[in-house]
Each structure stands twice: as C-alpha cells, then as structure tokens.
PDB file of C-alpha atoms and ligand atoms in Angstrom:
ATOM      1  CA  MET A   1      14.584  11.074 -15.865  1.00  0.00           C
ATOM      2  CA  ILE A   2      17.079  12.156 -12.970  1.00  0.00           C
ATOM      3  CA  VAL A   3      17.871  10.138  -9.778  1.00  0.00           C
ATOM      4  CA  VAL A   4      18.443  11.880  -6.762  1.00  0.00           C
ATOM      5  CA  ARG A   5      19.612  10.545  -3.387  1.00  0.00           C
ATOM      6  CA  THR A   6      19.114  13.381  -0.838  1.00  0.00           C
ATOM      7  CA  VAL A   7      16.245  15.768   0.384  1.00  0.00           C
ATOM      8  CA  ALA A   8      18.512  18.582  -0.740  1.00  0.00           C
ATOM      9  CA  GLU A   9      18.733  17.369  -4.417  1.00  0.00           C
ATOM     10  CA  LEU A  10      15.107  16.524  -4.759  1.00  0.00           C
ATOM     11  CA  ARG A  11      14.106  20.226  -3.585  1.00  0.00           C
ATOM     12  CA  ALA A  12      16.616  21.577  -6.053  1.00  0.00           C
ATOM     13  CA  ALA A  13      15.232  19.361  -8.988  1.00  0.00           C
ATOM     14  CA  LEU A  14      11.721  20.322  -8.011  1.00  0.00           C
ATOM     15  CA  SER A  15      11.787  23.976  -7.343  1.00  0.00           C
ATOM     16  CA  PRO A  16      11.832  25.070 -10.999  1.00  0.00           C
ATOM     17  CA  ARG A  17       8.827  22.821 -11.616  1.00  0.00           C
ATOM     18  CA  ARG A  18       6.443  24.322  -9.008  1.00  0.00           C
ATOM     19  CA  ASP A  19       4.711  26.219 -11.457  1.00  0.00           C
ATOM     20  CA  GLY A  20       2.954  23.235 -12.563  1.00  0.00           C
ATOM     21  CA  THR A  21       1.638  20.191 -10.447  1.00  0.00           C
ATOM     22  CA  ILE A  22       3.643  17.644  -8.861  1.00  0.00           C
ATOM     23  CA  GLY A  23       2.531  13.913  -8.358  1.00  0.00           C
ATOM     24  CA  LEU A  24       4.347  11.847  -5.822  1.00  0.00           C
ATOM     25  CA  VAL A  25       4.324   7.858  -6.111  1.00  0.00           C
ATOM     26  CA  PRO A  26       5.842   6.530  -3.079  1.00  0.00           C
ATOM     27  CA  THR A  27       7.157   2.981  -3.397  1.00  0.00           C
ATOM     28  CA  MET A  28       9.548   0.351  -1.922  1.00  0.00           C
ATOM     29  CA  GLY A  29      10.850  -0.661  -5.254  1.00  0.00           C
ATOM     30  CA  ALA A  30      10.404  -4.043  -6.696  1.00  0.00           C
ATOM     31  CA  LEU A  31       8.108  -2.470  -8.995  1.00  0.00           C
ATOM     32  CA  HIS A  32       5.300  -4.296 -10.841  1.00  0.00           C
ATOM     33  CA  GLU A  33       2.283  -3.530 -13.037  1.00  0.00           C
ATOM     34  CA  GLY A  34       0.574  -2.279 -10.030  1.00  0.00           C
ATOM     35  CA  HIS A  35       2.995   0.405  -9.600  1.00  0.00           C
ATOM     36  CA  ALA A  36       2.946   1.090 -13.119  1.00  0.00           C
ATOM     37  CA  THR A  37      -0.773   1.699 -12.963  1.00  0.00           C
ATOM     38  CA  LEU A  38       0.028   4.374 -10.014  1.00  0.00           C
ATOM     39  CA  LEU A  39       2.657   6.034 -12.353  1.00  0.00           C
ATOM     40  CA  ARG A  40       0.130   6.331 -15.207  1.00  0.00           C
ATOM     41  CA  ALA A  41      -2.404   7.766 -13.203  1.00  0.00           C
ATOM     42  CA  ALA A  42       0.272  10.482 -11.884  1.00  0.00           C
ATOM     43  CA  ARG A  43       1.475  10.853 -15.484  1.00  0.00           C
ATOM     44  CA  ALA A  44      -1.844  11.635 -16.904  1.00  0.00           C
ATOM     45  CA  ALA A  45      -2.689  14.049 -13.864  1.00  0.00           C
ATOM     46  CA  ASP A  46       0.418  15.920 -13.073  1.00  0.00           C
ATOM     47  CA  ASP A  47       3.139  18.048 -14.940  1.00  0.00           C
ATOM     48  CA  THR A  48       5.895  16.383 -12.809  1.00  0.00           C
ATOM     49  CA  VAL A  49       6.051  12.756 -11.680  1.00  0.00           C
ATOM     50  CA  VAL A  50       8.297  12.144  -8.742  1.00  0.00           C
ATOM     51  CA  MET A  51       8.653   8.303  -7.701  1.00  0.00           C
ATOM     52  CA  SER A  52      10.406   7.486  -4.390  1.00  0.00           C
ATOM     53  CA  ILE A  53      12.052   4.247  -3.742  1.00  0.00           C
ATOM     54  CA  PHE A  54      12.997   3.313  -0.227  1.00  0.00           C
ATOM     55  CA  VAL A  55      12.585   0.029   1.638  1.00  0.00           C
ATOM     56  CA  ASN A  56      11.365   1.613   4.822  1.00  0.00           C
ATOM     57  CA  PRO A  57      12.913  -0.392   7.601  1.00  0.00           C
ATOM     58  CA  THR A  58      10.743   0.709  10.338  1.00  0.00           C
ATOM     59  CA  GLN A  59       7.480  -0.514   8.997  1.00  0.00           C
ATOM     60  CA  PHE A  60       8.776  -4.268   8.922  1.00  0.00           C
ATOM     61  CA  ASN A  61       7.994  -6.232  12.029  1.00  0.00           C
ATOM     62  CA  GLU A  62      10.047  -9.244  11.018  1.00  0.00           C
ATOM     63  CA  GLN A  63      13.792  -8.721  10.182  1.00  0.00           C
ATOM     64  CA  ALA A  64      13.493 -11.682   7.871  1.00  0.00           C
ATOM     65  CA  ASP A  65      10.941 -10.124   5.946  1.00  0.00           C
ATOM     66  CA  LEU A  66      12.918  -7.055   5.601  1.00  0.00           C
ATOM     67  CA  ALA A  67      16.133  -8.805   4.445  1.00  0.00           C
ATOM     68  CA  ALA A  68      13.917 -10.994   1.926  1.00  0.00           C
ATOM     69  CA  TYR A  69      12.374  -7.843   0.341  1.00  0.00           C
ATOM     70  CA  PRO A  70      13.438  -7.898  -3.255  1.00  0.00           C
ATOM     71  CA  ARG A  71      15.740  -4.910  -4.071  1.00  0.00           C
ATOM     72  CA  THR A  72      15.701  -4.351  -7.995  1.00  0.00           C
ATOM     73  CA  GLU A  73      16.892  -0.911  -8.292  1.00  0.00           C
ATOM     74  CA  ALA A  74      18.164  -1.028 -11.874  1.00  0.00           C
ATOM     75  CA  ALA A  75      14.915  -2.852 -13.209  1.00  0.00           C
ATOM     76  CA  ASP A  76      12.783  -0.267 -11.097  1.00  0.00           C
ATOM     77  CA  LEU A  77      14.560   2.703 -12.850  1.00  0.00           C
ATOM     78  CA  ASP A  78      13.995   1.138 -16.491  1.00  0.00           C
ATOM     79  CA  LEU A  79      10.241   0.895 -15.548  1.00  0.00           C
ATOM     80  CA  ALA A  80      10.157   4.352 -13.992  1.00  0.00           C
ATOM     81  CA  GLU A  81      11.804   5.921 -17.213  1.00  0.00           C
ATOM     82  CA  ALA A  82       9.615   3.796 -19.369  1.00  0.00           C
ATOM     83  CA  GLU A  83       6.434   5.154 -17.732  1.00  0.00           C
ATOM     84  CA  GLY A  84       7.622   8.762 -18.044  1.00  0.00           C
ATOM     85  CA  VAL A  85       8.783   9.538 -14.390  1.00  0.00           C
ATOM     86  CA  ASP A  86      10.647  12.801 -14.230  1.00  0.00           C
ATOM     87  CA  VAL A  87      12.575  12.453 -10.843  1.00  0.00           C
ATOM     88  CA  VAL A  88      13.215   9.365  -8.929  1.00  0.00           C
ATOM     89  CA  PHE A  89      14.049   9.960  -5.109  1.00  0.00           C
ATOM     90  CA  ALA A  90      16.126   7.005  -3.770  1.00  0.00           C
ATOM     91  CA  PRO A  91      17.677   7.854  -0.434  1.00  0.00           C
ATOM     92  CA  ASP A  92      19.500   5.544   1.814  1.00  0.00           C
ATOM     93  CA  ALA A  93      18.643   4.771   5.406  1.00  0.00           C
ATOM     94  CA  ALA A  94      20.796   7.459   7.029  1.00  0.00           C
ATOM     95  CA  GLU A  95      19.109  10.383   4.746  1.00  0.00           C
ATOM     96  CA  VAL A  96      15.691   9.300   5.995  1.00  0.00           C
ATOM     97  CA  TYR A  97      16.606   8.452   9.416  1.00  0.00           C
ATOM     98  CA  PRO A  98      19.801  10.529  10.313  1.00  0.00           C
ATOM     99  CA  ARG A  99      21.662  10.002  13.793  1.00  0.00           C
ATOM    100  CA  ALA A 100      19.445  10.873  16.724  1.00  0.00           C
ATOM    101  CA  PHE A 101      16.245  10.606  14.584  1.00  0.00           C
ATOM    102  CA  ALA A 102      13.452  10.528  17.476  1.00  0.00           C
ATOM    103  CA  THR A 103      10.155  11.425  15.957  1.00  0.00           C
ATOM    104  CA  THR A 104       7.144   9.129  15.112  1.00  0.00           C
ATOM    105  CA  VAL A 105       3.762   9.997  13.507  1.00  0.00           C
ATOM    106  CA  THR A 106       1.179   7.620  15.333  1.00  0.00           C
ATOM    107  CA  VAL A 107      -2.368   7.430  14.191  1.00  0.00           C
ATOM    108  CA  SER A 108      -4.382   5.986  16.951  1.00  0.00           C
ATOM    109  CA  GLY A 109      -7.617   3.756  17.279  1.00  0.00           C
ATOM    110  CA  PRO A 110      -9.053   0.834  15.173  1.00  0.00           C
ATOM    111  CA  ILE A 111      -7.829   2.586  11.940  1.00  0.00           C
ATOM    112  CA  ALA A 112      -4.180   1.659  12.897  1.00  0.00           C
ATOM    113  CA  GLU A 113      -4.485  -0.770  15.782  1.00  0.00           C
ATOM    114  CA  THR A 114      -6.543  -3.627  14.220  1.00  0.00           C
ATOM    115  CA  LEU A 115      -6.250  -6.075  11.426  1.00  0.00           C
ATOM    116  CA  GLU A 116      -2.493  -5.177   9.895  1.00  0.00           C
ATOM    117  CA  GLY A 117      -1.897  -3.084  12.904  1.00  0.00           C
ATOM    118  CA  ALA A 118      -2.685  -6.157  15.138  1.00  0.00           C
ATOM    119  CA  GLU A 119      -0.975  -8.810  12.793  1.00  0.00           C
ATOM    120  CA  ARG A 120       2.136  -6.827  12.107  1.00  0.00           C
ATOM    121  CA  GLY A 121       2.549  -4.924  15.323  1.00  0.00           C
ATOM    122  CA  ARG A 122       2.004  -1.482  16.431  1.00  0.00           C
ATOM    123  CA  GLY A 123       4.874  -0.251  14.811  1.00  0.00           C
ATOM    124  CA  HIS A 124       4.025  -1.028  11.174  1.00  0.00           C
ATOM    125  CA  PHE A 125       1.716   1.822  10.494  1.00  0.00           C
ATOM    126  CA  ASP A 126       3.842   4.138  12.838  1.00  0.00           C
ATOM    127  CA  GLY A 127       6.532   3.369  10.193  1.00  0.00           C
ATOM    128  CA  VAL A 128       4.325   3.918   7.270  1.00  0.00           C
ATOM    129  CA  ALA A 129       3.055   7.131   8.712  1.00  0.00           C
ATOM    130  CA  THR A 130       6.379   8.482   9.600  1.00  0.00           C
ATOM    131  CA  VAL A 131       8.052   7.656   6.366  1.00  0.00           C
ATOM    132  CA  VAL A 132       5.131   8.914   4.196  1.00  0.00           C
ATOM    133  CA  THR A 133       5.234  12.227   6.458  1.00  0.00           C
ATOM    134  CA  LYS A 134       8.741  12.502   5.516  1.00  0.00           C
ATOM    135  CA  LEU A 135       8.316  11.806   1.691  1.00  0.00           C
ATOM    136  CA  LEU A 136       5.573  14.586   1.579  1.00  0.00           C
ATOM    137  CA  LEU A 137       7.388  17.032   3.385  1.00  0.00           C
ATOM    138  CA  ALA A 138      10.496  16.395   1.287  1.00  0.00           C
ATOM    139  CA  SER A 139       8.606  16.710  -2.117  1.00  0.00           C
ATOM    140  CA  LEU A 140       5.573  18.956  -1.286  1.00  0.00           C
ATOM    141  CA  PRO A 141       3.474  17.244  -3.923  1.00  0.00           C
ATOM    142  CA  ASP A 142      -0.055  18.250  -5.018  1.00  0.00           C
ATOM    143  CA  HIS A 143      -1.092  14.566  -5.361  1.00  0.00           C
ATOM    144  CA  ALA A 144       0.031  11.403  -3.702  1.00  0.00           C
ATOM    145  CA  TYR A 145      -0.916   8.261  -5.321  1.00  0.00           C
ATOM    146  CA  PHE A 146      -1.448   4.955  -3.358  1.00  0.00           C
ATOM    147  CA  GLY A 147      -2.964   1.572  -4.277  1.00  0.00           C
ATOM    148  CA  ALA A 148      -6.599   0.499  -2.960  1.00  0.00           C
ATOM    149  CA  LYS A 149      -4.875  -2.923  -2.287  1.00  0.00           C
ATOM    150  CA  ASP A 150      -3.464  -1.605   0.904  1.00  0.00           C
ATOM    151  CA  ALA A 151      -6.977  -0.307   2.062  1.00  0.00           C
ATOM    152  CA  GLN A 152      -5.777   0.064   5.877  1.00  0.00           C
ATOM    153  CA  GLN A 153      -2.713   1.996   4.930  1.00  0.00           C
ATOM    154  CA  VAL A 154      -4.726   4.303   2.750  1.00  0.00           C
ATOM    155  CA  ALA A 155      -7.100   4.898   5.718  1.00  0.00           C
ATOM    156  CA  VAL A 156      -3.988   5.812   7.936  1.00  0.00           C
ATOM    157  CA  ILE A 157      -2.438   8.049   5.630  1.00  0.00           C
ATOM    158  CA  ARG A 158      -5.897  10.058   4.896  1.00  0.00           C
ATOM    159  CA  ARG A 159      -6.223  10.399   8.601  1.00  0.00           C
ATOM    160  CA  PHE A 160      -2.929  11.764   9.308  1.00  0.00           C
ATOM    161  CA  VAL A 161      -2.800  13.989   6.167  1.00  0.00           C
ATOM    162  CA  ALA A 162      -6.299  15.434   7.431  1.00  0.00           C
ATOM    163  CA  ASP A 163      -5.254  15.367  11.048  1.00  0.00           C
ATOM    164  CA  LEU A 164      -1.901  17.370  10.285  1.00  0.00           C
ATOM    165  CA  GLY A 165      -3.241  19.695   7.750  1.00  0.00           C
ATOM    166  CA  ILE A 166      -0.686  18.332   4.978  1.00  0.00           C
ATOM    167  CA  PRO A 167      -1.669  20.039   1.733  1.00  0.00           C
ATOM    168  CA  VAL A 168      -1.662  17.137  -0.474  1.00  0.00           C
ATOM    169  CA  LYS A 169      -4.507  15.368  -2.209  1.00  0.00           C
ATOM    170  CA  VAL A 170      -4.403  11.622  -1.618  1.00  0.00           C
ATOM    171  CA  VAL A 171      -5.230   9.732  -4.780  1.00  0.00           C
ATOM    172  CA  VAL A 172      -6.316   6.038  -4.487  1.00  0.00           C
ATOM    173  CA  CYS A 173      -6.011   3.915  -7.633  1.00  0.00           C
ATOM    174  CA  PRO A 174      -8.056   0.717  -7.861  1.00  0.00           C
ATOM    175  CA  THR A 175      -6.216  -2.498  -7.114  1.00  0.00           C
ATOM    176  CA  SER A 176      -4.179  -3.818 -10.189  1.00  0.00           C
ATOM    177  CA  ARG A 177      -4.990  -7.620 -10.725  1.00  0.00           C
ATOM    178  CA  ASP A 178      -3.697 -10.177 -13.089  1.00  0.00           C
ATOM    179  CA  ALA A 179      -5.967 -11.596 -15.663  1.00  0.00           C
ATOM    180  CA  ASP A 180      -7.180 -14.278 -13.362  1.00  0.00           C
ATOM    181  CA  GLY A 181      -7.993 -11.849 -10.490  1.00  0.00           C
ATOM    182  CA  LEU A 182      -5.119 -12.260  -8.221  1.00  0.00           C
ATOM    183  CA  ALA A 183      -4.197  -8.702  -6.830  1.00  0.00           C
ATOM    184  CA  ARG A 184      -0.526  -7.853  -7.828  1.00  0.00           C
ATOM    185  CA  SER A 185       1.924  -7.795  -5.135  1.00  0.00           C
ATOM    186  CA  SER A 186       5.759  -7.629  -4.861  1.00  0.00           C
ATOM    187  CA  ARG A 187       5.271 -10.808  -2.847  1.00  0.00           C
ATOM    188  CA  ASN A 188       3.476 -12.889  -5.521  1.00  0.00           C
ATOM    189  CA  THR A 189       6.979 -13.736  -7.026  1.00  0.00           C
ATOM    190  CA  ARG A 190       7.344 -16.004  -3.880  1.00  0.00           C
ATOM    191  CA  LEU A 191       4.713 -18.073  -4.549  1.00  0.00           C
ATOM    192  CA  SER A 192       4.992 -21.746  -6.212  1.00  0.00           C
ATOM    193  CA  PRO A 193       2.977 -22.526  -9.002  1.00  0.00           C
ATOM    194  CA  HIS A 194       0.694 -24.609  -6.626  1.00  0.00           C
ATOM    195  CA  GLU A 195       0.537 -21.820  -4.185  1.00  0.00           C
ATOM    196  CA  ARG A 196      -0.207 -19.238  -6.767  1.00  0.00           C
ATOM    197  CA  SER A 197      -3.552 -21.368  -7.923  1.00  0.00           C
ATOM    198  CA  GLN A 198      -4.495 -21.863  -4.203  1.00  0.00           C
ATOM    199  CA  ALA A 199      -4.113 -17.893  -3.763  1.00  0.00           C
ATOM    200  CA  LEU A 200      -6.707 -17.424  -6.188  1.00  0.00           C
ATOM    201  CA  ALA A 201      -9.283 -18.385  -3.592  1.00  0.00           C
ATOM    202  CA  ILE A 202      -8.535 -14.864  -2.030  1.00  0.00           C
ATOM    203  CA  PRO A 203     -10.268 -13.156  -4.893  1.00  0.00           C
ATOM    204  CA  ARG A 204     -12.865 -15.924  -5.194  1.00  0.00           C
ATOM    205  CA  ALA A 205     -13.841 -15.341  -1.637  1.00  0.00           C
ATOM    206  CA  LEU A 206     -14.197 -11.556  -2.200  1.00  0.00           C
ATOM    207  CA  ASP A 207     -16.374 -12.472  -5.382  1.00  0.00           C
ATOM    208  CA  ALA A 208     -18.589 -14.725  -3.169  1.00  0.00           C
ATOM    209  CA  VAL A 209     -19.148 -12.199  -0.534  1.00  0.00           C
ATOM    210  CA  ARG A 210     -19.881  -9.553  -3.142  1.00  0.00           C
ATOM    211  CA  ASP A 211     -22.403 -11.755  -4.941  1.00  0.00           C
ATOM    212  CA  ALA A 212     -24.124 -12.960  -1.655  1.00  0.00           C
ATOM    213  CA  ALA A 213     -24.388  -9.198  -0.440  1.00  0.00           C
ATOM    214  CA  ALA A 214     -25.854  -8.413  -4.065  1.00  0.00           C
ATOM    215  CA  GLY A 215     -28.349 -11.107  -3.501  1.00  0.00           C
ATOM    216  CA  GLY A 216     -29.593  -9.674  -0.161  1.00  0.00           C
ATOM    217  CA  LEU A 217     -27.498 -11.268   2.560  1.00  0.00           C
ATOM    218  CA  SER A 218     -26.561  -8.443   4.947  1.00  0.00           C
ATOM    219  CA  GLY A 219     -25.291 -10.120   8.133  1.00  0.00           C
ATOM    220  CA  THR A 220     -21.390  -9.922   8.103  1.00  0.00           C
ATOM    221  CA  GLY A 221     -21.153 -13.160  10.179  1.00  0.00           C
ATOM    222  CA  ALA A 222     -23.048 -14.992   7.258  1.00  0.00           C
ATOM    223  CA  LEU A 223     -20.949 -13.238   4.872  1.00  0.00           C
ATOM    224  CA  GLN A 224     -17.693 -13.933   6.562  1.00  0.00           C
ATOM    225  CA  ALA A 225     -18.910 -17.635   6.630  1.00  0.00           C
ATOM    226  CA  ARG A 226     -19.236 -17.721   2.960  1.00  0.00           C
ATOM    227  CA  ALA A 227     -15.607 -16.091   2.553  1.00  0.00           C
ATOM    228  CA  VAL A 228     -14.015 -18.561   4.961  1.00  0.00           C
ATOM    229  CA  ALA A 229     -15.581 -21.618   3.169  1.00  0.00           C
ATOM    230  CA  GLU A 230     -14.107 -20.526  -0.222  1.00  0.00           C
ATOM    231  CA  LEU A 231     -10.813 -20.079   1.549  1.00  0.00           C
ATOM    232  CA  GLU A 232     -10.874 -23.236   3.507  1.00  0.00           C
ATOM    233  CA  ALA A 233     -11.796 -25.424   0.301  1.00  0.00           C
ATOM    234  CA  ALA A 234      -8.544 -24.263  -1.094  1.00  0.00           C
ATOM    235  CA  GLY A 235      -6.692 -25.212   2.114  1.00  0.00           C
ATOM    236  CA  ILE A 236      -6.228 -21.496   3.164  1.00  0.00           C
ATOM    237  CA  HIS A 237      -6.790 -20.786   6.894  1.00  0.00           C
ATOM    238  CA  PRO A 238      -7.036 -16.702   6.929  1.00  0.00           C
ATOM    239  CA  GLU A 239      -5.475 -14.687   9.492  1.00  0.00           C
ATOM    240  CA  TYR A 240      -8.568 -12.485   9.256  1.00  0.00           C
ATOM    241  CA  VAL A 241     -11.830 -11.989   7.088  1.00  0.00           C
ATOM    242  CA  ALA A 242     -12.968  -8.640   8.492  1.00  0.00           C
ATOM    243  CA  PHE A 243     -16.073  -6.243   7.653  1.00  0.00           C
ATOM    244  CA  VAL A 244     -15.436  -2.888   8.795  1.00  0.00           C
ATOM    245  CA  ASP A 245     -16.064   0.969   8.151  1.00  0.00           C
ATOM    246  CA  PRO A 246     -13.822   1.876   5.367  1.00  0.00           C
ATOM    247  CA  GLU A 247     -12.754   5.220   6.825  1.00  0.00           C
ATOM    248  CA  THR A 248     -12.502   4.314  10.674  1.00  0.00           C
ATOM    249  CA  PHE A 249     -11.998   0.487  10.702  1.00  0.00           C
ATOM    250  CA  ALA A 250     -14.652   0.011  13.324  1.00  0.00           C
ATOM    251  CA  PRO A 251     -16.274  -3.564  12.823  1.00  0.00           C
ATOM    252  CA  VAL A 252     -19.631  -3.531  11.307  1.00  0.00           C
ATOM    253  CA  ALA A 253     -22.283  -6.255  11.807  1.00  0.00           C
ATOM    254  CA  ALA A 254     -24.614  -5.830   8.879  1.00  0.00           C
ATOM    255  CA  VAL A 255     -24.297  -4.181   5.390  1.00  0.00           C
ATOM    256  CA  GLU A 256     -26.072  -0.790   5.656  1.00  0.00           C
ATOM    257  CA  GLY A 257     -23.676   1.172   3.734  1.00  0.00           C
ATOM    258  CA  PRO A 258     -20.101   1.042   2.159  1.00  0.00           C
ATOM    259  CA  VAL A 259     -18.356  -1.837   3.939  1.00  0.00           C
ATOM    260  CA  LEU A 260     -14.654  -2.840   3.542  1.00  0.00           C
ATOM    261  CA  VAL A 261     -14.254  -6.519   3.231  1.00  0.00           C
ATOM    262  CA  ALA A 262     -10.522  -7.235   3.990  1.00  0.00           C
ATOM    263  CA  ILE A 263      -8.781 -10.642   3.801  1.00  0.00           C
ATOM    264  CA  ALA A 264      -5.325 -11.546   4.940  1.00  0.00           C
ATOM    265  CA  ALA A 265      -3.807 -15.109   4.732  1.00  0.00           C
ATOM    266  CA  ARG A 266      -0.649 -16.915   4.288  1.00  0.00           C
ATOM    267  CA  VAL A 267      -0.482 -19.007   1.203  1.00  0.00           C
ATOM    268  CA  GLY A 268       2.629 -21.360   1.882  1.00  0.00           C
ATOM    269  CA  THR A 269       4.937 -18.811   3.774  1.00  0.00           C
ATOM    270  CA  THR A 270       3.753 -15.681   1.838  1.00  0.00           C
ATOM    271  CA  ARG A 271       1.513 -13.376   3.551  1.00  0.00           C
ATOM    272  CA  LEU A 272      -1.131 -11.903   0.988  1.00  0.00           C
ATOM    273  CA  ILE A 273      -3.715  -9.221   1.761  1.00  0.00           C
ATOM    274  CA  ASP A 274      -6.748  -8.278  -0.518  1.00  0.00           C
ATOM    275  CA  ASN A 275     -10.058  -6.437  -0.131  1.00  0.00           C
ATOM    276  CA  THR A 276     -13.353  -5.123  -1.841  1.00  0.00           C
ATOM    277  CA  VAL A 277     -15.868  -2.630  -0.843  1.00  0.00           C
ATOM    278  CA  ILE A 278     -19.489  -3.624  -0.653  1.00  0.00           C
ATOM    279  CA  GLY A 279     -22.723  -2.183  -0.136  1.00  0.00           C
ATOM    280  CA  GLY A 280     -21.664   0.882  -2.180  1.00  0.00           C
ATOM    281  CA  ALA A 281     -22.811   4.720  -1.277  1.00  0.00           C
TER     282      ALA A 281
HETATM  283  O1  PAF B   1       2.803   0.848   0.197  1.00  0.00           O
HETATM  284  C1  PAF B   1       4.319   0.894   0.170  1.00  0.00           C
HETATM  285  O2  PAF B   1       5.142   0.572  -0.685  1.00  0.00           O
HETATM  286  C2  PAF B   1       4.912   1.385   1.404  1.00  0.00           C
HETATM  287  O3  PAF B   1       4.049   1.053   2.591  1.00  0.00           O
HETATM  288  C3  PAF B   1       4.970   2.975   1.232  1.00  0.00           C
HETATM  289  C4  PAF B   1       3.654   3.674   1.101  1.00  0.00           C
HETATM  290  C5  PAF B   1       5.926   3.274   0.095  1.00  0.00           C
HETATM  291  C6  PAF B   1       5.706   3.493   2.468  1.00  0.00           C
HETATM  292  O4  PAF B   1       6.983   2.738   2.735  1.00  0.00           O
END
C-alpha cells in the first residue's frame, strides 16, 4: 500500500493501473467497520482500490463539530492495509482548496435543501458535492463506494454525477450495523453507555415503521406517529422523521412505491442519522 498526498502523486500511482478497474472509497478517516464494508466491496470488485482520507472543512456547518472530528490517521492506515487497499490519498486542505479556489458544485431542489440540507445548512451538500467531484476527477475511478446510511448524500452524489456526466458508477453498500442494530458511525464513540442504549430507539423506530407498513398501514402521517412514539419513549426528540421519494427527496403522503424513511436525532449532544426503505419496488 502506498500513501500519496498530492493529486499529481495519485495520478502517477494510478496511471500504470488503468488497464484494470479502479474503485474509490472516499472517507474522512476515523475508520470503523462500516468503512471496512465499503473497502471489502471495492476489493471484491476492482483491480485497484483507492481510499481517500480528507476531513473536508467545507461540509461542516459547525466549527466545533469540525474541531471535534476524530483524526486517527495511523490507525486508519493500519485498517486500510489490512483490507487490502492499494493507494491511500490523504491530501491536506491546501491541496484540495488551493489559494483563490472559487468553484462550488451545487445540487438544487429538495434533494439537497431539505432534511440534512435544512438542518446542517445549505453549504453542507455544496461541500460534499464539491469535494467528491474533486476526488472523482483526481482519481477517475470506475466505481465509487458510499454507505446507504448517508442516503441523502448518496442521492446528491448520484444527481451531480448524472447531471455532469462524470463517468463513474456509484455503488451503494447497505448500512453497516452493530449486532444490536445501531448504525455504525464515527460519532458513536461520543455516546455514553446510557446514550448508546437510548440510541437503539432509532433502529427500533425504523423497525416499527417497517412492520406497520408491512401490516398494511400506508399513510405516512400514521407511520411517522409510530416512529415518534418509539423515539419519545426512549427520551429522544427527533429533529425529523421524514417519508420521502428516495431519488428526489420530495415528501410522500402514502406508501405506494419505494419510500425512504429517514430519522435524525440528537442523543445527548451527538447527532445521529439512520434510514430504511419501505414499500419496495
Ligand atoms: O461520507 C463521508 O465520509 C464524506 O461526506 C465524504 C463522502 C468522504 C465527502 O467528504
């Protein structure tokens, strides 16, 4: 495994490997089992696996959140090596955003402006779209791997990849969960034992919605009430429990096709998100 810090070094490392496929796993480091799942999917499908590590300042709406974001490069490199990564691209901020940088990739409409876009601010998905565009252009991979937990991020990435005609296949891997159902996240390390057990109400709320929908309840108002009841019973007051079209993020009133159920909630001071799709194709 080699570690490169500049786009020029990355391109030089990938140039002799372009006769086979290249898979990119973009990360912000602080790797956990969820990232390992993405790396394994890339390793199984691609001849060369590239992983980026870059804590992207432009997608953080709170400076405190950016400052508190765990930076664990040595451990991340160990995990990458163990998962068979070929090239790690770990640039600094000046490499990604050089002096006079003035370009932003913006996806418009509910897909980027509602839910996480509304809660975290307009700049969040601009930051994600801009940095992912730069990572894709720097590595020109055949496949780029993302986790389904960040469903809105995936929808935003799919949108600008299609709109800009970027020649990459976006591969979405299922949410990686602990044995008790909690979606894996770098933020979970911030939960106290009590908060962690409270947080289990989030996957329980998604299960309750899935069960109710499977039992024939189709109105999203009634389904939302089930989820909120489950969360409130655990002392969690959600920021949102939303029922939206998985591609456009337009709200839906009844389950008549695939519907993304997305939850965001603070548990203590830690903000968690999770989702599921109901009403399958
Ligand atoms: O999901 C993440 O870790 C980040 O949003 C990403 C895709 C690496 C862009 O900074």
